[in-house]
Short mmCIF file of C-alpha atoms and ligand atoms in Angstrom, two decimals:
data_model
loop_
_atom_site.label_atom_id
_atom_site.label_comp_id
_atom_site.label_asym_id
_atom_site.label_seq_id
_atom_site.Cartn_x
_atom_site.Cartn_y
_atom_site.Cartn_z
CA MET A 1109 13.17 7.40 -76.48
CA LYS A 1110 15.01 10.35 -75.00
CA PHE A 1111 16.04 10.39 -71.37
CA GLN A 1112 16.34 13.41 -69.16
CA LYS A 1113 18.27 13.93 -65.98
CA PRO A 1114 16.18 13.83 -62.81
CA LYS A 1115 14.59 17.11 -61.77
CA GLY A 1116 16.89 19.31 -59.68
CA THR A 1117 20.12 17.65 -60.87
CA LYS A 1118 22.72 18.95 -63.29
CA ASP A 1119 25.28 17.75 -65.81
CA ILE A 1120 28.64 19.44 -65.57
CA LEU A 1121 29.92 19.44 -69.13
CA PRO A 1122 33.59 19.46 -70.22
CA LYS A 1123 33.31 23.11 -71.27
CA ASP A 1124 32.63 24.11 -67.66
CA ILE A 1125 34.70 21.57 -65.78
CA ASN A 1126 37.78 23.80 -65.43
CA LYS A 1127 35.76 26.12 -63.17
CA TRP A 1128 34.81 23.21 -60.93
CA HIS A 1129 38.35 21.89 -60.88
CA PHE A 1130 39.71 25.30 -59.96
CA ALA A 1131 37.11 25.89 -57.22
CA GLU A 1132 37.69 22.38 -55.80
CA LYS A 1133 41.45 22.87 -55.91
CA THR A 1134 41.03 26.17 -54.06
CA VAL A 1135 38.94 24.45 -51.36
CA ARG A 1136 41.62 21.79 -50.91
CA GLU A 1137 44.51 24.26 -50.91
CA VAL A 1138 42.90 26.61 -48.41
CA SER A 1139 41.85 23.70 -46.19
CA ALA A 1140 45.47 22.50 -46.16
CA LEU A 1141 46.63 26.04 -45.39
CA PHE A 1142 44.42 25.98 -42.30
CA ASN A 1143 45.59 22.44 -41.44
CA PHE A 1144 42.22 20.77 -42.06
CA SER A 1145 42.30 17.09 -43.11
CA GLU A 1146 39.78 15.60 -45.51
CA ILE A 1147 37.25 13.08 -44.25
CA ARG A 1148 35.06 10.95 -46.54
CA THR A 1149 31.96 9.22 -45.25
CA PRO A 1150 29.48 7.03 -47.18
CA THR A 1151 27.01 8.57 -49.62
CA PHE A 1152 24.21 6.95 -47.60
CA GLU A 1153 23.66 6.29 -43.91
CA TYR A 1154 21.06 4.54 -41.79
CA THR A 1155 18.10 6.91 -41.63
CA ASP A 1156 18.09 7.09 -37.83
CA LEU A 1157 21.35 9.01 -37.85
CA PHE A 1158 19.61 12.02 -39.42
CA ASN A 1159 16.37 11.61 -37.48
CA ARG A 1160 18.41 11.84 -34.33
CA GLY A 1161 21.28 14.13 -35.38
CA VAL A 1162 19.49 16.72 -37.51
CA GLY A 1163 16.13 16.50 -35.72
CA SER A 1164 12.77 15.06 -36.71
CA GLU A 1165 11.03 18.47 -36.73
CA THR A 1166 13.46 20.02 -39.24
CA ASP A 1167 12.59 20.55 -42.91
CA ILE A 1168 15.48 18.33 -43.93
CA VAL A 1169 14.24 15.32 -41.99
CA GLY A 1170 10.51 16.06 -42.28
CA LYS A 1171 10.32 16.80 -45.99
CA GLU A 1172 13.56 16.55 -47.88
CA MET A 1173 15.30 13.24 -47.34
CA TYR A 1174 15.79 10.59 -50.01
CA THR A 1175 14.87 7.64 -47.83
CA PHE A 1176 14.21 4.08 -48.98
CA PRO A 1177 14.36 0.55 -47.62
CA ASP A 1178 17.27 -1.43 -49.06
CA LYS A 1179 16.87 -5.03 -50.13
CA GLY A 1180 17.67 -6.21 -46.60
CA GLY A 1181 14.87 -4.04 -45.21
CA ASP A 1182 17.12 -1.40 -43.56
CA SER A 1183 16.01 2.19 -43.92
CA ILE A 1184 18.69 4.07 -45.83
CA THR A 1185 18.98 7.82 -46.50
CA LEU A 1186 21.15 9.60 -49.04
CA ARG A 1187 23.26 12.10 -47.11
CA PRO A 1188 21.32 15.40 -46.93
CA GLU A 1189 24.08 17.15 -44.97
CA GLY A 1190 27.61 16.41 -43.77
CA THR A 1191 27.79 17.13 -40.05
CA ALA A 1192 25.83 14.19 -38.62
CA PRO A 1193 27.77 11.63 -40.75
CA VAL A 1194 31.13 13.16 -39.79
CA MET A 1195 30.21 13.06 -36.10
CA ARG A 1196 29.03 9.46 -36.49
CA ALA A 1197 32.39 8.60 -38.05
CA TYR A 1198 34.21 10.51 -35.29
CA VAL A 1199 32.49 8.48 -32.58
CA GLU A 1200 32.51 5.15 -34.42
CA ASN A 1201 36.24 5.35 -35.20
CA SER A 1202 37.17 6.58 -31.69
CA MET A 1203 38.89 9.55 -33.28
CA SER A 1204 39.06 11.34 -29.93
CA ALA A 1205 41.62 8.71 -28.81
CA GLU A 1206 43.98 9.71 -31.66
CA GLN A 1207 44.21 13.35 -30.69
CA PRO A 1208 42.07 15.81 -28.71
CA LEU A 1209 41.34 18.17 -31.59
CA HIS A 1210 40.27 17.40 -35.15
CA LYS A 1211 39.98 19.87 -37.99
CA LEU A 1212 38.16 18.15 -40.84
CA TYR A 1213 36.78 19.10 -44.22
CA TYR A 1214 34.68 17.42 -46.89
CA LEU A 1215 33.74 18.21 -50.47
CA THR A 1216 30.99 15.97 -51.69
CA SER A 1217 27.39 15.56 -52.87
CA MET A 1218 24.38 16.17 -50.63
CA PHE A 1219 20.84 15.13 -51.54
CA ARG A 1220 17.68 17.00 -50.59
CA TYR A 1221 14.26 16.63 -52.12
CA GLU A 1222 13.60 20.37 -52.40
CA ARG A 1223 11.69 22.45 -54.93
CA PRO A 1224 14.36 23.20 -57.53
CA GLN A 1225 15.09 26.84 -58.28
CA SER A 1226 18.10 28.99 -59.06
CA GLY A 1227 20.89 27.88 -56.70
CA ARG A 1228 18.79 25.07 -55.25
CA TYR A 1229 19.34 21.53 -56.44
CA ARG A 1230 18.26 18.10 -55.34
CA GLU A 1231 21.87 17.01 -55.54
CA HIS A 1232 24.35 19.71 -54.65
CA SER A 1233 28.05 19.66 -54.00
CA GLN A 1234 29.02 20.95 -50.58
CA PHE A 1235 32.29 22.03 -49.07
CA GLY A 1236 32.19 21.82 -45.29
CA GLY A 1237 34.61 22.28 -42.41
CA GLU A 1238 34.27 21.00 -38.84
CA ILE A 1239 36.44 21.58 -35.77
CA ILE A 1240 35.82 18.95 -33.10
CA GLY A 1241 37.15 18.94 -29.54
CA SER A 1242 37.43 22.59 -28.54
CA ASP A 1243 34.94 25.22 -27.44
CA SER A 1244 37.47 28.04 -27.80
CA ILE A 1245 35.99 31.10 -29.50
CA TYR A 1246 38.94 30.90 -31.89
CA THR A 1247 37.43 27.77 -33.45
CA ASP A 1248 34.35 29.79 -34.47
CA VAL A 1249 36.61 32.52 -35.82
CA GLU A 1250 38.90 30.11 -37.64
CA LEU A 1251 36.00 28.53 -39.54
CA ILE A 1252 34.68 31.91 -40.60
CA MET A 1253 38.19 32.78 -41.81
CA LEU A 1254 38.46 29.48 -43.71
CA ALA A 1255 35.25 30.11 -45.63
CA LYS A 1256 36.17 33.74 -46.22
CA GLU A 1257 39.57 32.79 -47.63
CA VAL A 1258 38.00 30.32 -50.07
CA TYR A 1259 35.48 32.93 -51.21
CA ASN A 1260 38.13 35.65 -51.56
CA ARG A 1261 40.39 33.43 -53.65
CA LEU A 1262 37.50 32.91 -56.05
CA GLY A 1263 36.98 36.64 -56.37
CA ILE A 1264 34.00 36.74 -53.99
CA LEU A 1265 34.57 39.83 -51.87
CA ASN A 1266 31.19 41.44 -51.39
CA PHE A 1267 29.30 39.02 -49.18
CA LYS A 1268 27.78 39.61 -45.77
CA ILE A 1269 28.56 37.59 -42.69
CA LYS A 1270 25.48 37.28 -40.49
CA LEU A 1271 25.93 36.23 -36.89
CA ASN A 1272 23.75 35.26 -33.99
CA SER A 1273 23.82 33.09 -30.90
CA ILE A 1274 21.02 30.70 -30.00
CA GLY A 1275 22.61 29.82 -26.66
CA LYS A 1276 22.56 26.56 -24.76
CA SER A 1277 19.67 24.14 -24.99
CA ASP A 1278 18.00 25.18 -21.69
CA GLU A 1279 18.38 28.90 -22.52
CA ARG A 1280 16.83 28.28 -25.89
CA LYS A 1281 13.93 26.30 -24.39
CA SER A 1282 13.07 29.10 -22.02
CA TYR A 1283 13.47 31.72 -24.78
CA ILE A 1284 11.11 29.72 -27.02
CA GLU A 1285 8.49 29.92 -24.27
CA THR A 1286 8.96 33.71 -24.14
CA LEU A 1287 8.68 33.87 -27.93
CA ARG A 1288 5.52 31.75 -27.98
CA GLU A 1289 4.02 33.92 -25.28
CA PHE A 1290 4.73 36.96 -27.46
CA LEU A 1291 3.35 35.34 -30.63
CA LYS A 1292 0.19 34.00 -28.99
CA SER A 1293 -1.78 37.20 -29.48
CA ASN A 1294 -0.94 37.26 -33.22
CA ILE A 1295 -1.18 33.60 -33.95
CA ASN A 1296 -4.13 33.92 -36.34
CA GLU A 1297 -2.23 36.33 -38.57
CA LEU A 1298 0.79 34.07 -38.95
CA SER A 1299 1.31 32.11 -42.18
CA GLU A 1300 0.07 28.51 -42.22
CA GLU A 1301 3.66 27.27 -42.06
CA SER A 1302 4.41 29.42 -39.02
CA LYS A 1303 1.18 28.35 -37.32
CA LYS A 1304 2.42 24.76 -37.60
CA ARG A 1305 5.84 25.78 -36.37
CA PHE A 1306 4.32 27.54 -33.38
CA GLU A 1307 3.63 24.07 -32.01
CA THR A 1308 6.64 22.15 -33.25
CA ASN A 1309 9.61 24.48 -33.85
CA ALA A 1310 8.66 28.07 -32.89
CA LEU A 1311 12.21 29.39 -33.26
CA ARG A 1312 12.00 28.91 -37.04
CA ILE A 1313 9.13 31.43 -37.21
CA LEU A 1314 11.85 34.05 -36.88
CA ASP A 1315 13.42 33.13 -40.22
CA SER A 1316 10.12 32.88 -42.13
CA LYS A 1317 10.27 34.81 -45.42
CA ASN A 1318 6.55 35.66 -45.23
CA PRO A 1319 6.21 39.48 -44.93
CA VAL A 1320 3.40 39.32 -42.35
CA ASP A 1321 5.37 36.86 -40.21
CA ARG A 1322 8.37 39.14 -40.48
CA LYS A 1323 6.42 42.19 -39.45
CA ILE A 1324 5.07 40.39 -36.40
CA THR A 1325 8.44 38.98 -35.37
CA GLU A 1326 10.24 42.33 -35.85
CA GLU A 1327 9.04 43.33 -32.40
CA ALA A 1328 9.58 39.92 -30.80
CA PRO A 1329 11.92 39.53 -27.82
CA LYS A 1330 15.44 38.87 -29.08
CA ILE A 1331 17.26 35.68 -28.16
CA LEU A 1332 20.54 37.51 -27.48
CA ASP A 1333 18.81 39.37 -24.64
CA HIS A 1334 17.68 36.06 -23.14
CA LEU A 1335 21.01 34.23 -22.98
CA GLY A 1336 22.75 33.41 -19.72
CA SER A 1337 25.78 35.56 -18.93
CA GLU A 1338 28.25 32.85 -20.01
CA SER A 1339 26.68 32.38 -23.45
CA ARG A 1340 26.29 36.10 -23.91
CA SER A 1341 29.89 36.85 -23.04
CA ARG A 1342 31.07 34.02 -25.29
CA PHE A 1343 29.16 35.56 -28.18
CA ASP A 1344 30.62 39.00 -27.38
CA MET A 1345 34.11 37.50 -27.44
CA VAL A 1346 33.53 35.99 -30.90
CA VAL A 1347 32.22 39.30 -32.16
CA ASN A 1348 35.12 41.25 -30.62
CA GLU A 1349 37.68 38.95 -32.17
CA LEU A 1350 36.09 39.32 -35.61
CA THR A 1351 36.11 43.09 -35.16
CA ARG A 1352 39.76 43.01 -34.09
CA LEU A 1353 40.65 41.02 -37.23
CA GLY A 1354 38.81 43.53 -39.41
CA ILE A 1355 36.12 41.05 -40.49
CA ASN A 1356 32.79 42.77 -41.09
CA TYR A 1357 29.62 41.13 -39.83
CA GLU A 1358 26.01 41.91 -39.04
CA ILE A 1359 24.18 40.57 -36.02
CA ASP A 1360 20.86 39.12 -37.14
CA PHE A 1361 18.33 37.94 -34.58
CA ARG A 1362 16.54 35.93 -37.30
CA LEU A 1363 19.51 33.66 -37.88
CA VAL A 1364 18.35 30.53 -36.07
CA ARG A 1365 19.37 27.97 -38.77
CA GLY A 1366 17.25 25.06 -39.84
CA LEU A 1367 18.97 22.14 -38.12
CA ASP A 1368 18.37 21.13 -34.51
CA TYR A 1369 21.95 20.50 -33.43
CA TYR A 1370 23.06 24.11 -33.18
CA THR A 1371 24.09 25.76 -29.92
CA ASP A 1372 25.61 29.21 -29.28
CA THR A 1373 27.14 30.84 -32.38
CA THR A 1374 25.30 30.58 -35.69
CA PHE A 1375 26.49 32.27 -38.89
CA GLU A 1376 25.70 32.58 -42.56
CA PHE A 1377 27.45 34.03 -45.58
CA ILE A 1378 24.98 35.93 -47.72
CA SER A 1379 25.49 37.16 -51.27
CA GLU A 1380 23.31 39.65 -53.10
CA ASP A 1381 24.49 38.07 -56.34
CA LEU A 1382 22.29 35.06 -55.63
CA GLY A 1383 18.51 35.10 -55.89
CA ALA A 1384 16.10 34.00 -53.18
CA GLN A 1385 18.55 31.29 -52.14
CA ASP A 1386 21.10 33.82 -51.03
CA ALA A 1387 23.23 31.79 -48.59
CA ILE A 1388 26.62 30.81 -50.01
CA GLY A 1389 27.30 29.10 -46.72
CA GLY A 1390 26.17 28.64 -43.17
CA GLY A 1391 27.02 26.93 -39.94
CA GLY A 1392 27.45 27.21 -36.22
CA ARG A 1393 28.37 25.38 -33.03
CA TYR A 1394 26.88 22.01 -32.08
CA ASP A 1395 28.22 21.30 -28.62
CA GLY A 1396 25.62 18.60 -27.83
CA LEU A 1397 25.63 16.63 -31.07
CA ILE A 1398 28.42 14.14 -30.41
CA GLU A 1399 26.90 13.17 -27.07
CA LEU A 1400 23.50 12.84 -28.74
CA LEU A 1401 25.08 10.36 -31.17
CA GLY A 1402 26.54 8.24 -28.36
CA GLY A 1403 29.98 9.85 -27.91
CA LYS A 1404 31.50 11.59 -24.92
CA PRO A 1405 30.37 15.20 -24.51
CA THR A 1406 32.56 16.99 -27.08
CA PRO A 1407 32.23 20.53 -28.42
CA GLY A 1408 32.20 21.23 -32.14
CA VAL A 1409 31.65 23.92 -34.72
CA GLY A 1410 31.38 23.86 -38.49
CA PHE A 1411 29.90 25.24 -41.67
CA GLY A 1412 28.84 24.07 -45.11
CA SER A 1413 28.93 25.94 -48.39
CA GLY A 1414 27.29 25.01 -51.68
CA MET A 1415 29.78 24.79 -54.55
CA GLU A 1416 27.12 25.63 -57.17
CA ARG A 1417 26.36 28.86 -55.33
CA ILE A 1418 30.05 29.68 -54.89
CA LEU A 1419 30.53 29.25 -58.64
CA MET A 1420 27.42 31.27 -59.47
CA VAL A 1421 28.69 34.23 -57.44
CA ALA A 1422 32.27 33.91 -58.73
CA GLU A 1423 31.02 33.93 -62.32
CA LYS A 1424 28.65 36.83 -61.71
CA ASN A 1425 31.58 38.80 -60.30
CA GLY A 1426 33.51 38.09 -63.50
CA PHE A 1427 36.17 35.96 -61.85
CA GLU A 1428 38.67 34.79 -64.44
CA PHE A 1429 39.11 31.08 -64.06
CA PRO A 1430 42.38 29.70 -65.43
CA GLU A 1431 42.05 28.32 -68.95
CA PRO A 1432 41.87 24.53 -69.22
CA SER A 1433 45.21 23.02 -70.22
CA LYS A 1434 45.67 22.24 -73.92
CA PRO A 1435 47.81 19.55 -75.59
CA LYS A 1436 51.29 20.91 -76.19
CA ILE A 1437 51.98 19.08 -79.42
CA TYR A 1438 49.74 17.76 -82.21
CA PHE A 1439 50.91 14.83 -84.34
CA ILE A 1440 49.86 14.92 -87.96
CA ALA A 1441 50.35 11.46 -89.38
CA LEU A 1442 49.78 11.14 -93.13
CA ASN A 1443 49.54 7.35 -93.50
CA GLU A 1444 49.08 4.22 -91.45
CA ASP A 1445 52.79 3.65 -90.73
CA ALA A 1446 53.16 7.29 -89.77
CA LYS A 1447 50.29 6.87 -87.33
CA LYS A 1448 52.07 3.92 -85.72
CA THR A 1449 55.27 5.96 -85.38
CA ALA A 1450 53.26 8.87 -83.96
CA PHE A 1451 51.77 6.61 -81.31
CA GLU A 1452 55.24 5.40 -80.30
CA SER A 1453 56.49 8.98 -79.95
CA MET A 1454 53.35 10.06 -78.08
CA THR A 1455 53.77 7.18 -75.63
CA GLU A 1456 57.27 8.40 -74.79
CA LEU A 1457 56.23 12.06 -74.50
CA ARG A 1458 53.29 11.29 -72.22
CA LYS A 1459 55.62 9.35 -69.92
CA LYS A 1460 57.56 12.61 -69.67
CA ASN A 1461 54.32 14.49 -68.83
CA ILE A 1462 54.15 16.23 -72.19
CA SER A 1463 50.55 16.36 -73.39
CA CYS A 1464 49.93 15.35 -76.99
CA GLU A 1465 47.11 14.70 -79.38
CA THR A 1466 46.67 13.24 -82.83
CA ASP A 1467 43.84 12.85 -85.32
CA LEU A 1468 41.42 9.99 -84.66
CA LEU A 1469 38.94 10.80 -87.43
CA GLY A 1470 41.06 10.15 -90.53
CA ARG A 1471 41.04 13.84 -91.45
CA SER A 1472 43.02 15.53 -94.24
CA PHE A 1473 46.32 17.33 -93.59
CA LYS A 1474 44.55 20.70 -93.76
CA ALA A 1475 41.81 19.65 -91.36
CA GLN A 1476 44.41 18.31 -88.93
CA MET A 1477 46.30 21.63 -89.08
CA ARG A 1478 43.03 23.43 -88.36
CA GLU A 1479 42.42 21.17 -85.39
CA ALA A 1480 45.93 21.83 -84.02
CA ASN A 1481 45.24 25.57 -84.31
CA LYS A 1482 41.88 25.25 -82.64
CA LEU A 1483 43.45 23.35 -79.75
CA GLU A 1484 46.10 26.09 -79.51
CA CYS A 1485 48.88 23.50 -79.58
CA LEU A 1486 52.32 25.06 -79.34
CA PHE A 1487 53.85 22.56 -81.75
CA VAL A 1488 52.84 20.34 -84.64
CA PHE A 1489 54.82 17.24 -85.60
CA ILE A 1490 54.30 16.07 -89.14
CA ILE A 1491 55.07 12.53 -90.28
CA GLY A 1492 54.62 11.50 -93.91
CA GLU A 1493 56.29 9.01 -96.25
CA GLU A 1494 59.44 11.14 -96.67
CA GLU A 1495 59.80 11.60 -92.94
CA LEU A 1496 59.50 7.88 -92.31
CA LYS A 1497 62.33 7.23 -94.74
CA LYS A 1498 64.56 9.79 -93.04
CA ASN A 1499 63.54 8.62 -89.59
CA LYS A 1500 62.86 12.28 -88.81
CA GLY A 1501 59.65 14.27 -88.61
CA LEU A 1502 58.96 17.94 -89.19
CA LEU A 1503 58.51 19.88 -85.95
CA LYS A 1504 56.69 23.13 -86.51
CA THR A 1505 56.61 25.85 -83.84
CA MET A 1506 53.19 27.46 -84.16
CA SER A 1507 54.12 30.86 -82.69
CA ASP A 1508 56.68 31.74 -85.41
CA GLY A 1509 56.10 29.08 -88.06
CA SER A 1510 59.71 27.87 -87.84
CA GLN A 1511 60.40 24.25 -88.74
CA ALA A 1512 63.06 21.70 -87.81
CA GLU A 1513 63.70 18.09 -88.71
CA VAL A 1514 63.71 16.07 -85.50
CA GLU A 1515 64.28 12.37 -84.87
CA PHE A 1516 61.22 10.56 -83.56
CA ASN A 1517 62.84 9.77 -80.23
CA LYS A 1518 64.34 13.24 -79.67
CA ILE A 1519 61.16 15.35 -79.79
CA ALA A 1520 61.10 16.09 -76.05
CA ASP A 1521 64.50 17.82 -76.28
CA TYR A 1522 63.05 20.37 -78.70
CA LEU A 1523 59.94 21.31 -76.76
CA LYS A 1524 61.57 23.34 -74.00
P1 HAM B 576 22.89 24.18 -44.60
O1 HAM B 576 22.72 25.63 -44.31
O2 HAM B 576 21.69 23.35 -44.69
O3 HAM B 576 23.88 23.64 -43.49
O4 HAM B 576 23.70 24.02 -45.96
C1 HAM B 576 24.95 24.64 -46.12
C2 HAM B 576 25.05 25.32 -47.48
O5 HAM B 576 24.86 24.35 -48.51
C3 HAM B 576 23.99 26.38 -47.77
O6 HAM B 576 24.36 27.62 -47.24
C4 HAM B 576 24.00 26.39 -49.29
O7 HAM B 576 25.11 27.17 -49.77
C5 HAM B 576 24.25 24.94 -49.64
N1 HAM B 576 22.99 24.24 -49.93
C6 HAM B 576 22.12 23.71 -49.06
N2 HAM B 576 21.07 23.14 -49.71
C7 HAM B 576 21.30 23.33 -51.03
C8 HAM B 576 20.60 22.97 -52.23
N3 HAM B 576 19.46 22.29 -52.19
N4 HAM B 576 21.14 23.33 -53.42
C9 HAM B 576 22.30 24.00 -53.48
N5 HAM B 576 23.00 24.37 -52.39
C10 HAM B 576 22.51 24.03 -51.17
C11 HAM B 576 24.32 22.37 -43.41
O8 HAM B 576 24.15 21.53 -44.25
C12 HAM B 576 25.19 22.12 -42.20
N6 HAM B 576 25.60 20.72 -42.21
C13 HAM B 576 26.38 23.04 -42.18
C14 HAM B 576 27.22 22.83 -40.98
C15 HAM B 576 28.37 22.14 -40.90
N7 HAM B 576 26.92 23.24 -39.74
C16 HAM B 576 27.86 22.83 -38.92
N8 HAM B 576 28.74 22.15 -39.61
#
């Protein structure tokens, strides 16, 4: 019987792992450069955290969560997104008492029961950053710069930054009434999904992909024109700072995001090198979330970015990932005693951080030489009967074919 991986998941094979390692290393290096510290939370949480934090009317909570009762009868959910768990950890561990501002990042799996398609998985790896404790406009800007720097270092230069503000909760509530009033006369023409959303989550009608919905909403009142003066001027300050720093953006009234915790600034990074799932990343402010989860009122802002999508765009743009590292020296041992000697030498070399390999398939001398060539080893060390007698092996430098007799415990000195 043959087994297959679950739908919407992927195997990352050794031939591709160097790309992942490089992208992950880039995320960690850039996060450190911006003084973000890593936070790790459990792979699963109590389901209520997401019901409350992300919102019961969202697609994530309504349709996409991997939720099951555990053996003790508690309802458990595999983490569909990172922000609610990080805020739970922030409150639970009284992190605000340590210091007033936290800059955190994570790089881990998220699980969503979605219809798989290009760039959309049921388990995806997400890099996210969160700044907790400040409502300064520079926190919004800093997160956009963090994502941009990661993308740029992976050769992703031609992406769009979309921006919007969905204001404070009361501003949004009153805008939603205005929007519903506007949509009322066209309600019968809206898609079935949008008809449902008219009742439960009318803001999301704005980001419907359905062409008829889009045509109708094109003329809808815009949320930016319905913000209070404080929210509006905050948004203008974010935009002005991005302009001053030479960061290009587009204001998009449809950018309302699919999670309930957002307030004020929302943003997405869009790439034309992706298909229908064109967001390499997205985020925004969530100034009410920590309070909603039982903490003191604390402002926050963050974003998440799918690693699969980052890699897809980097590869499409022809980014040259560094080659995986190869063993430096290949030991060709021609009999059993030689093999034992080779293992002793290899043990010493590995302690000195010199990578080595030897044959584990009992292959002929010729086949072992071929293998050393294939692995692009810089040196070969040959041990046969003669060499054992002399207590010296034959060190061959592959680049010029030169050879030298070297004692078994002196090899490291010759590999400079
Ligand atoms: P999100 O927009 O749902 O936001 O996801 C963030 C990013 O994760 C997306 O832009 C996309 O690149 C990637 N992503 C999401 N779902 C999938 C999937 N099924 N397959 C592959 N990639 C996917 C959030 O999750 C928020 N927690 C972001 C945030 C952090 N907002 C504030 N702080």
